[in-house]
Every structure is written in C-alpha cells, then in structure tokens.
C-alpha cells in the first residue's frame, strides 16, 4: 500500500506575515543586543584594565618617591626597611604586590617574604628611566602592572618599583557595572520590540493582508500575464516614470531599457506620446507609427483616494484596420455593382426595344458604344501612365467615383513610366488622396460643371510629383497642419472604415523618404506631394494600403477590387 500523498500546509497552519516579521525582528534584536552586550563588556574590561594600569603606575611612583626606600637602595643598610615600607604601601593601596628591585634584578620587597633577595626572571625595564604599564602574569596571578624608575637621593638610577593590582579587583569592578549595561540593553531591546511590532503591522497593511506565499504567487502570475498577453502594457508612477513594460509594448513602441525613465526620454514628441501621457483623452485612441496602427487606452490607478499612477494598454490594429478597409472596399464594390445593375438593365431594355422595332443598325451602334466606355477610359489613362498597377488603381477609382457623381480626370501634362520609382508609395499616396478628394467633392456644393477631381502625375529626373485637386469646400481654417495627425477627420466613420488615417499615412510616407507635402486652403483643396529621387527604400510603411498585384488585370481593377483606403 503506497503512502498517502504529502499535503501542503493549509493557510491556517502557516504563521501570518506580521508574526513572521515580528519573530524575525525579535530574534535579530535579541542576537544583536546580546552581541552588543558582550562587546560592551569587553570594551569596558579593556577600559578598566587601562584605568588599573594607570592606578598601579601611580602607586609605583608614590613608592619610588619614598625617602626611606631611596636612601636604603642607594646607600644600603637599614635592615628590612624597604620590605616594611613597601608592605605598608601595598596594604594601604590594596595592591596585589609592591616589589622593589635593584639594578641587578634582586628583589628587596615582595608579598611573599621568601622571594626577597631572589632575582626576577624578566629584565628590569625601568632602567631606561621611563615608566611602563601593562598586564602581568606573575606569581600572584594576572594583574594590572605599573613600573616606575627608582632613583636615590643623589638622583642616580638605583632600580625600579613594580606594583600590581589583582585581576579580582578588575573583574569585581566590571561585575558591578554589568547590571547597568544589562539595563540599557534591555531598554533598547524593549524599544526595538515595540518598533518591530509597529513595523510588522504597517507592513501587513501595506501588503493588504497578503502572506508571503500569496505575494510570491501574485508576482509569478503578474510576470506570466504581462509577458504572455498579446497587448502591450505600460505602467507609470505618479511622477510619470515607467515602472512596468512588457515584451509586446517594447515591440510595438520600439522601447529599449525604459524602466525608471520618464516618457519624454524614450518616446519623441507626437501623437503617440500625447496618447501615452494622457494629454489625449478617450477610448481606443488610434495612433499611427512607422510600423503599426495602434489603439491606445490609458486608465489612471487610484487607491483609497491616492493616485498611484496609470496603466496604458497598446493593441496592434494593423491587420484589423487592413481587414476593415478591405471589407469597406467590398461594400463599396457591392454598391457600385448594384448601381451598375440598374444601368445595365436600362441598356438591355433599350437594346431589346431597338431589336423589337427592327432597328438592327441602331441596336448594334448602341451596343458598341456601351461596350467601349471602359476600355476607352483605360486607354486614355495608359497614354500618360505606363505602370499597370497605377493604371488599374486610377481606372478603379474613376469608376467608383462616377457612381457617386464625381468625375476624375487625369491632367494632360501627366507623365509616368512603366517602372516609376516609389511605385508602392505612389499606390498608397494616390489611392488615399483620390479617396479624400472624391469624398470632399461629393459632399460640397457642386460647381456648374459638376463635382470633379483632377489628378496629375509627373516624373522627372529629380523627383516624382503628385497633385490632386478637388472642387469640395477645402480645408477648414487653421487646420492645415492638424489634418496630417492620426485620427483627424471632418466626418464620422463610414461603415467599418476608420477615418483620419489616410492623410496621416501619406504624411508619414512622404516624411520618411525626405519628401514634402503641401495643401492649399481652398475653396477646393489641392494636395501636392513631391518624392525626391533616388528611391532608397523600396519597401516603405503602408505598402499594403493600396498595393495592386501586377497580375490583376485592368478590368478587375476597374470593377472596384482595389481597396478604397482611408478617408478624411
């Protein structure tokens, strides 16, 4: 029978975070207090040793200044006068020993009388005329020792006086002081324990009651979520510094090491930075970068009335915008085909009526005239534009615009070769500018000749120039610069297509290659784009916006298969 699986401890069995912190801090305080107490005791012991050494040295000086001892040591005689006087001084000063030694190392006094007259083992250090202090391990035990030079009445050096204060005196003094040190350590420990308790409670509140395991689990979940989701996430502190950034945000915004940096240091001024720092407000703010079409949302973080910063999510909508644009194109194609169906039915009815009346020649002439309209349009464009992709785009835009009552004409001075430079940029630029112009011409007050759009394509040795002019109301006053910002539009979105991206895309393409784009105020807007040569970047941003496969025939383009692009 296999043993039961090992069960993890239940949350109730785990000690709380505040308890762990309190116990840990109490242990640390107890250990540090004990270490501090021991170190203080050692320091006090060393200080007492120095004090007793100085005291012993003072007694040695007093003994060396005794006239009886000086006279007896220099002239001799006096019997046991040196032993008597030294013992009297030892007893009066409570010293362990007072030893008088001559220059030959012979003792003339000692607490043990049997050692009087014997030679000492160590050299007589005071013969150098200086005093000496230290710890001595003599026959009376460990003691604090002081040695002073002994001079006779004539001033001649005749020996030394060695005085020792016993270890028991030093230890006794230390033991009398230790309770005071213990009291100080106890007070410090009590204050530290109270501070540790308050700190543990504060930390418990700061962690919202979460335990260590829960905090670690939340951190792991956060890391997995931040780096696993397909949205970019950036968090800012109240000062606007980046505190969190995941891998997707680094990819979409091309951020390097951004943690701890303010936003203005990592992202240049523009619509993207204004969307990230909250200057632009709203939901799903559309921002166009060099590589992506992004939807930016910023949400402030407020806890208990305190602002903690903000969290920004960034979604890549490049593919979605392309699909929506394609869907809008299909809807536009459907509307155009529905209108063409009515026109075709009218023509069939006319043709059937002519045949029924027997007007065969008139019927043939009517059929040939109707069938030759589209080929004639394509041929007229091919006379000035050699590239099949641009021809298909212009014919398709002309056909769709005609269904809306807008006439698109190609200027007589237009001239573009079979393989012009910037062909992929030109598809995007021409498509978006024609869409904007058709919308403007159809919505404005039409002139006597009807709403019209004029297109000019001129290729020279130094540049390619595109000019699109419409008969619409023109650019609003003061909006000449704002029209190139992401999301700027004078009308709401039509269908699924998001407005406000077309001109921004055109502007980015032109600026990226070092070209220029100018617009007239009106009435009737006129956009002029100049792309310098040579073409150093053959695959720019937005090459999918109006890319036309070379294998697609012009007839298919004329039917409206090419995407309609973005509107103002």
XYZ file of C-alpha atoms in Angstrom:
568
model
C 0.000 0.000 0.000
C 1.520 3.288 -1.110
C 1.865 6.082 1.444
C -0.671 8.910 1.260
C 0.391 11.924 -0.769
C 2.136 14.630 1.130
C -0.187 17.510 1.802
C 0.887 21.097 1.751
C 0.265 23.049 4.912
C -3.068 24.776 4.993
C -3.198 28.554 5.183
C -4.417 28.287 8.764
C -1.272 26.423 9.799
C 1.061 28.972 8.323
C 2.154 31.756 10.547
C 0.933 35.148 9.428
C 3.269 37.524 7.679
C 3.125 40.016 10.562
C 4.008 37.247 13.028
C 6.933 36.102 10.899
C 8.243 39.626 10.610
C 7.834 40.246 14.353
C 9.532 36.988 15.349
C 12.337 37.535 12.868
C 12.962 41.065 14.069
C 12.826 39.991 17.728
C 15.401 37.292 17.037
C 17.600 39.799 15.253
C 17.184 42.309 18.081
C 17.926 39.657 20.707
C 21.058 38.441 18.923
C 22.328 41.953 18.227
C 21.568 43.020 21.819
C 23.490 40.029 23.160
C 26.399 40.693 20.831
C 26.338 44.349 21.766
C 26.254 43.494 25.451
C 29.270 41.186 25.108
C 31.196 43.722 23.027
C 30.378 46.426 25.545
C 31.573 44.200 28.368
C 34.851 43.555 26.588
C 35.256 47.260 25.863
C 34.565 48.098 29.489
C 37.014 45.416 30.618
C 39.723 46.907 28.409
C 38.948 50.371 29.783
C 39.125 49.070 33.379
C 42.450 47.412 32.610
C 43.832 50.734 31.423
C 42.472 52.509 34.482
C 44.026 49.956 36.850
C 47.312 50.112 34.961
C 47.417 53.873 35.498
C 46.480 53.365 39.159
C 49.260 50.809 39.590
C 51.666 53.197 37.925
C 50.617 55.946 40.327
C 51.290 53.674 43.333
C 54.687 52.788 41.851
C 55.559 56.492 41.568
C 54.486 57.052 45.173
C 56.627 54.171 46.369
C 59.612 55.314 44.293
C 59.334 58.752 45.910
C 59.544 57.333 49.459
C 62.810 58.796 51.021
C 63.485 55.765 53.203
C 63.413 53.425 50.232
C 65.572 55.804 48.123
C 68.246 56.074 50.844
C 68.283 52.363 51.617
C 68.514 51.378 47.926
C 71.382 53.832 47.202
C 73.493 53.586 50.419
C 72.392 50.217 51.797
C 71.773 49.356 55.449
C 68.524 49.904 57.225
C 67.785 46.171 57.606
C 64.260 45.334 56.395
C 63.235 48.948 55.936
C 62.459 48.510 52.211
C 60.244 45.452 52.879
C 58.473 47.199 55.733
C 57.722 50.402 53.865
C 56.677 48.570 50.646
C 54.293 46.284 52.526
C 52.777 49.271 54.313
C 52.134 50.963 50.967
C 50.731 47.722 49.457
C 48.253 47.279 52.288
C 47.239 50.941 52.219
C 46.632 50.915 48.439
C 45.077 47.403 48.383
C 47.581 46.359 45.717
C 48.443 42.753 44.977
C 52.155 43.411 45.287
C 54.703 46.211 45.643
C 58.118 44.941 44.617
C 61.327 46.990 44.844
C 64.102 45.720 42.553
C 67.695 46.943 42.288
C 69.643 47.377 39.083
C 70.803 43.753 39.225
C 67.246 42.371 39.312
C 67.346 41.435 43.017
C 64.059 41.817 44.917
C 64.187 43.917 48.075
C 60.454 43.595 48.839
C 57.654 41.161 47.968
C 54.318 39.951 49.441
C 55.991 36.550 49.767
C 58.998 37.128 52.081
C 60.735 34.010 50.847
C 61.181 35.674 47.436
C 63.015 38.680 48.915
C 66.664 38.578 47.893
C 65.986 36.486 44.822
C 66.457 37.625 41.260
C 63.476 38.295 38.989
C 63.027 36.312 35.788
C 62.287 39.256 33.480
C 64.673 42.125 32.753
C 64.493 45.368 34.715
C 62.761 47.566 32.099
C 62.709 50.767 34.181
C 66.475 51.108 33.893
C 65.768 53.166 30.764
C 64.435 55.877 33.064
C 60.867 55.606 31.740
C 57.643 54.308 33.240
C 55.923 51.186 31.896
C 52.354 49.839 32.229
C 50.715 46.592 31.090
C 49.199 43.288 32.124
C 51.475 40.999 34.108
C 51.140 37.276 34.768
C 53.282 36.906 37.896
C 53.428 34.582 40.864
C 50.446 36.360 42.431
C 48.312 35.818 39.310
C 47.127 38.056 36.485
C 47.310 41.726 37.412
C 47.438 45.241 36.029
C 51.097 46.263 36.386
C 52.870 49.615 36.594
C 56.662 50.038 36.760
C 58.424 53.276 37.704
C 62.191 54.003 37.813
C 63.696 54.283 41.339
C 66.337 56.981 41.986
C 68.420 57.563 45.076
C 68.854 60.810 46.991
C 71.680 61.740 44.640
C 69.459 61.278 41.618
C 71.240 58.154 40.414
C 69.093 55.327 38.994
C 69.220 52.538 41.636
C 66.327 50.243 40.500
C 62.629 50.079 39.806
C 59.324 49.758 41.660
C 56.778 47.271 40.252
C 53.170 47.489 41.504
C 50.312 45.132 40.543
C 46.524 45.331 41.057
C 44.939 41.890 41.008
C 42.535 40.560 38.376
C 39.859 40.029 41.005
C 39.666 43.773 41.554
C 39.163 44.439 37.837
C 36.571 41.675 37.468
C 34.754 42.862 40.565
C 34.548 46.379 39.185
C 33.278 45.015 35.862
C 30.619 42.875 37.550
C 29.372 45.921 39.421
C 28.914 47.781 36.108
C 27.377 44.969 34.061
C 23.844 45.283 35.527
C 23.754 48.872 34.331
C 24.787 47.719 30.850
C 22.167 44.987 31.001
C 19.514 47.565 31.889
C 20.472 49.689 28.894
C 20.420 46.648 26.628
C 17.025 45.629 28.000
C 15.573 49.080 27.372
C 16.941 49.066 23.828
C 15.513 45.582 23.273
C 12.095 46.658 24.557
C 12.042 49.745 22.352
C 13.200 47.695 19.363
C 10.499 45.092 20.020
C 7.820 47.776 20.126
C 9.149 49.286 16.881
C 9.260 45.819 15.305
C 5.648 45.206 16.284
C 4.503 48.513 14.810
C 6.547 47.889 11.649
C 5.038 44.418 11.279
C 1.536 45.866 11.497
C 2.378 48.576 8.977
C 3.836 46.045 6.548
C 0.753 43.909 6.976
C -1.432 46.841 5.964
C 0.892 47.744 3.094
C 0.621 44.221 1.666
C -3.198 44.275 2.015
C -3.125 41.317 4.344
C -1.382 39.036 1.852
C 1.018 36.392 3.063
C 4.486 35.780 1.639
C 3.368 32.811 -0.451
C 0.453 34.816 -1.847
C 2.725 37.745 -2.716
C 5.164 35.417 -4.473
C 2.279 33.792 -6.339
C 0.924 37.173 -7.408
C 4.361 38.181 -8.677
C 4.649 34.992 -10.711
C 1.131 35.445 -12.090
C 1.871 39.064 -12.973
C 5.055 38.186 -14.829
C 3.323 35.376 -16.699
C 0.379 37.597 -17.596
C 2.422 40.644 -18.630
C 4.752 38.725 -20.901
C 2.149 36.277 -22.166
C -0.649 38.555 -23.369
C -0.735 39.945 -26.903
C -1.338 43.511 -25.743
C 1.363 45.968 -24.786
C 1.179 47.100 -21.161
C 2.985 50.093 -19.675
C 2.599 51.327 -16.090
C 3.600 54.780 -14.839
C 4.170 56.038 -11.310
C 2.690 59.377 -10.148
C 5.794 61.209 -11.446
C 5.307 59.797 -14.945
C 8.211 57.350 -14.829
C 7.853 53.928 -16.443
C 7.617 51.186 -13.811
C 6.336 48.235 -15.852
C 6.687 47.424 -19.544
C 6.091 44.028 -21.109
C 7.623 42.442 -24.200
C 4.727 43.337 -26.517
C 4.927 47.014 -25.543
C 8.671 47.001 -26.250
C 7.984 45.519 -29.682
C 5.145 47.835 -30.659
C 6.742 51.029 -29.332
C 10.354 50.040 -30.068
C 11.406 50.649 -26.480
C 14.778 49.628 -25.133
C 15.712 49.844 -21.471
C 12.870 52.097 -20.404
C 12.252 51.142 -16.775
C 12.647 54.109 -14.463
C 12.804 56.598 -17.335
C 10.290 59.411 -17.904
C 8.215 59.100 -21.043
C 9.757 62.092 -22.821
C 13.197 60.438 -22.715
C 12.172 57.286 -24.588
C 9.419 58.474 -26.974
C 9.690 61.634 -29.115
C 7.043 64.312 -29.091
C 3.977 63.494 -31.147
C 0.561 61.946 -31.050
C 1.880 58.684 -29.600
C 3.452 60.371 -26.579
C 0.366 62.537 -26.035
C -1.788 59.399 -26.048
C 0.512 57.635 -23.573
C 0.852 60.525 -21.100
C -2.883 61.259 -21.028
C -2.850 64.535 -22.967
C -5.213 62.900 -25.462
C -8.307 61.507 -23.781
C -10.781 58.943 -24.952
C -11.089 55.246 -25.608
C -9.173 53.339 -28.290
C -7.138 56.329 -29.447
C -5.801 55.441 -32.882
C -2.087 56.163 -33.328
C -0.071 55.532 -36.442
C 3.638 54.688 -36.003
C 6.277 53.848 -38.560
C 5.356 50.158 -38.418
C 1.962 49.739 -36.783
C -1.522 51.131 -36.372
C -2.148 51.127 -32.616
C -5.151 51.511 -30.331
C -4.084 53.175 -27.062
C -6.083 53.221 -23.821
C -4.939 54.927 -20.615
C -6.513 54.230 -17.232
C -5.475 56.110 -14.046
C -4.887 53.961 -10.954
C -6.411 55.359 -7.767
C -6.419 53.522 -4.426
C -8.175 54.910 -1.363
C -8.208 58.361 -2.889
C -4.478 58.361 -3.669
C -3.281 58.469 -7.258
C -0.752 55.687 -7.817
C -0.060 56.397 -11.484
C -1.621 54.989 -14.623
C -1.716 51.861 -16.771
C -1.678 52.086 -20.567
C -2.608 49.244 -22.907
C -1.475 49.243 -26.525
C -3.095 46.981 -29.131
C -1.806 46.306 -32.608
C -4.670 47.005 -35.024
C -2.614 46.977 -38.211
C -4.144 43.772 -39.575
C -7.607 44.672 -38.289
C -7.536 48.069 -39.985
C -6.470 46.368 -43.200
C -9.345 43.896 -42.973
C -11.843 46.638 -42.203
C -10.574 48.651 -45.131
C -10.922 45.624 -47.378
C -14.432 44.984 -46.076
C -15.364 48.598 -46.720
C -13.947 48.231 -50.226
C -16.137 45.193 -50.825
C -19.173 47.108 -49.604
C -18.307 49.963 -51.916
C -17.907 47.481 -54.771
C -21.300 45.977 -53.927
C -22.950 49.384 -54.022
C -21.258 50.168 -57.346
C -22.325 46.836 -58.850
C -25.888 47.379 -57.658
C -25.936 50.767 -59.362
C -24.357 49.278 -62.484
C -27.007 46.552 -62.493
C -29.754 49.167 -62.828
C -27.799 50.929 -65.559
C -27.192 47.612 -67.329
C -30.891 46.741 -67.099
C -31.809 50.089 -68.684
C -29.351 49.469 -71.504
C -30.691 45.965 -72.078
C -34.230 47.303 -72.203
C -33.145 49.917 -74.740
C -31.335 47.323 -76.815
C -34.301 44.925 -76.676
C -36.655 47.740 -77.750
C -34.491 48.634 -80.751
C -34.356 44.999 -81.835
C -38.105 44.630 -81.431
C -38.605 47.668 -83.665
C -36.275 46.175 -86.241
C -33.666 48.896 -85.823
C -30.737 46.474 -86.056
C -28.157 49.030 -87.098
C -29.159 51.384 -84.286
C -29.048 48.474 -81.812
C -25.542 47.473 -82.963
C -24.305 51.048 -82.719
C -25.769 51.368 -79.197
C -24.144 48.105 -78.052
C -20.704 49.022 -79.441
C -20.876 52.456 -77.818
C -21.833 50.998 -74.421
C -19.119 48.325 -74.510
C -16.349 50.736 -75.409
C -16.716 53.107 -72.460
C -14.432 51.296 -70.007
C -11.697 50.321 -72.495
C -11.614 53.914 -73.724
C -11.078 55.119 -70.152
C -8.234 52.662 -69.567
C -6.552 53.596 -72.848
C -6.748 57.313 -72.098
C -5.003 56.716 -68.755
C -2.371 54.463 -70.377
C -1.393 57.285 -72.718
C 0.071 59.159 -69.708
C 0.806 56.406 -67.135
C 2.795 53.330 -68.128
C 2.653 51.363 -64.875
C -0.179 48.784 -64.946
C -0.761 48.936 -61.184
C -1.314 52.688 -61.162
C -3.463 52.476 -64.308
C -5.688 49.882 -62.644
C -5.901 51.990 -59.472
C -6.873 55.181 -61.341
C -9.446 53.387 -63.525
C -10.977 51.702 -60.479
C -11.185 54.971 -58.540
C -12.650 56.708 -61.591
C -15.356 54.051 -61.970
C -16.340 54.115 -58.293
C -16.293 57.941 -58.229
C -18.550 58.051 -61.303
C -21.187 56.068 -59.417
C -21.128 58.835 -56.793
C -21.459 61.514 -59.433
C -17.822 62.673 -59.246
C -15.659 62.962 -62.344
C -11.936 62.107 -62.073
C -9.699 63.452 -64.841
C -6.016 62.932 -65.480
C -4.152 66.100 -66.447
C -2.707 66.314 -69.937
C 0.796 67.074 -68.606
C 0.885 63.813 -66.607
C 3.804 61.546 -67.492
C 4.827 58.378 -65.615
C 6.911 55.483 -66.909
C 6.333 51.741 -66.846
C 8.573 51.253 -63.787
C 8.476 54.537 -61.900
C 10.345 54.951 -58.596
C 8.306 54.898 -55.397
C 5.677 52.751 -57.086
C 4.489 51.192 -53.816
C 4.382 54.587 -52.118
C 2.575 56.067 -55.092
C -0.154 53.410 -54.830
C -0.776 54.395 -51.216
C -0.482 58.150 -51.772
C -2.613 58.320 -54.947
C -5.268 55.981 -53.554
C -5.702 57.897 -50.292
C -5.610 61.340 -51.893
C -8.191 60.329 -54.532
C -10.474 58.869 -51.853
C -10.274 62.086 -49.822
C -10.833 64.234 -52.902
C -13.864 62.211 -54.072
C -15.414 62.417 -50.593
C -14.806 66.179 -50.451
C -16.150 66.802 -53.970
C -19.267 64.685 -53.364
C -20.076 66.416 -50.051
C -19.546 70.023 -51.129
C -21.691 72.375 -53.194
C -21.050 71.206 -56.782
C -20.000 73.795 -59.391
C -21.887 74.255 -62.621
C -19.831 71.588 -64.349
C -20.474 69.120 -61.508
C -18.159 67.746 -58.781
C -14.757 66.878 -60.156
C -11.286 65.703 -59.103
C -8.144 66.410 -61.090
C -5.055 64.157 -60.806
C -1.548 64.988 -62.037
C 1.409 62.563 -62.060
C 4.742 63.940 -63.274
C 8.056 62.067 -63.215
C 11.320 63.991 -63.721
C 14.979 63.188 -63.223
C 14.978 64.565 -59.677
C 11.508 63.826 -58.262
C 8.023 62.397 -58.712
C 5.223 64.906 -58.175
C 1.601 64.018 -57.379
C -1.086 66.705 -57.338
C -4.759 66.047 -56.514
C -7.285 68.883 -56.697
C -10.998 68.687 -55.898
C -14.000 71.016 -56.117
C -15.018 70.459 -52.479
C -15.239 73.020 -49.651
C -11.475 72.889 -48.944
C -9.519 72.627 -45.720
C -11.055 74.311 -42.632
C -9.316 77.468 -41.491
C -6.332 76.798 -39.196
C -6.352 73.042 -39.863
C -3.558 72.900 -42.452
C -1.193 71.130 -40.007
C -3.739 69.186 -37.954
C -5.096 67.298 -40.978
C -1.955 65.138 -41.030
C -2.381 63.919 -37.457
C -3.727 60.444 -36.746
C -7.474 60.398 -36.266
C -8.190 63.916 -37.605
C -11.371 63.951 -39.666
C -14.199 66.298 -40.567
C -16.759 63.489 -40.819
C -17.606 60.375 -38.806
C -16.507 56.905 -39.841
C -18.299 55.417 -42.829
C -19.162 51.761 -42.458
C -16.308 49.816 -40.877
C -13.558 52.081 -42.180
C -11.823 54.278 -39.623
C -11.384 57.852 -40.813
C -8.398 60.026 -40.035
C -5.635 57.614 -41.029
C -5.243 58.223 -44.760
C -3.567 61.624 -44.687
C -1.510 60.619 -41.661
C -0.244 57.596 -43.560
C 0.540 59.699 -46.623
C 2.371 62.244 -44.466
C 4.485 59.564 -42.789
C 5.428 58.011 -46.119
C 6.478 61.366 -47.537
C 8.398 62.473 -44.435
C 10.124 59.129 -44.063
C 11.666 59.439 -47.508
C 12.536 63.130 -47.144
C 9.781 64.402 -49.443
C 7.301 67.228 -48.990
C 3.520 67.575 -48.951
C 1.681 70.884 -49.342
C -2.015 71.704 -49.208
C -3.951 74.778 -50.331
C -6.611 76.315 -48.135
C -9.358 76.331 -50.749
C -12.043 76.614 -51.838
C -11.287 73.255 -53.318
C -8.338 71.540 -51.644
C -5.167 70.887 -53.616
C -2.578 68.421 -52.287
C 0.913 68.393 -53.799
C 3.351 65.603 -52.931
C 6.985 65.616 -54.069
C 9.074 62.441 -53.644
C 12.782 63.014 -54.331
C 14.965 60.593 -56.258
C 16.584 58.156 -55.940
C 14.246 55.707 -54.241
C 16.423 54.383 -51.399
C 13.686 52.492 -49.534
C 11.714 50.275 -51.913
C 9.502 48.696 -49.204
C 8.136 51.537 -47.040
C 5.453 51.582 -44.388
C 1.981 51.151 -45.724
C 2.910 49.293 -48.845
C -0.141 47.107 -48.258
C -2.555 50.001 -48.102
C -3.077 50.236 -51.863
C -0.798 47.567 -53.268
C -2.121 46.186 -56.543
C -0.781 42.853 -57.712
C 0.721 43.199 -61.166
C -1.079 40.040 -62.206
C -4.504 41.613 -61.626
C -5.919 42.755 -64.970
C -7.052 46.306 -65.513
C -10.625 45.146 -65.913
C -10.653 43.702 -62.416
C -9.247 46.963 -61.074
C -11.958 48.853 -62.905
C -14.586 46.706 -61.236
C -13.571 48.142 -57.868
C -11.469 45.336 -56.383
C -8.755 47.755 -55.238
C -9.162 48.971 -51.627
C -10.635 52.385 -51.089
C -8.159 53.346 -48.379
C -8.770 55.792 -45.545
C -10.944 58.922 -45.618
C -10.549 62.282 -44.053
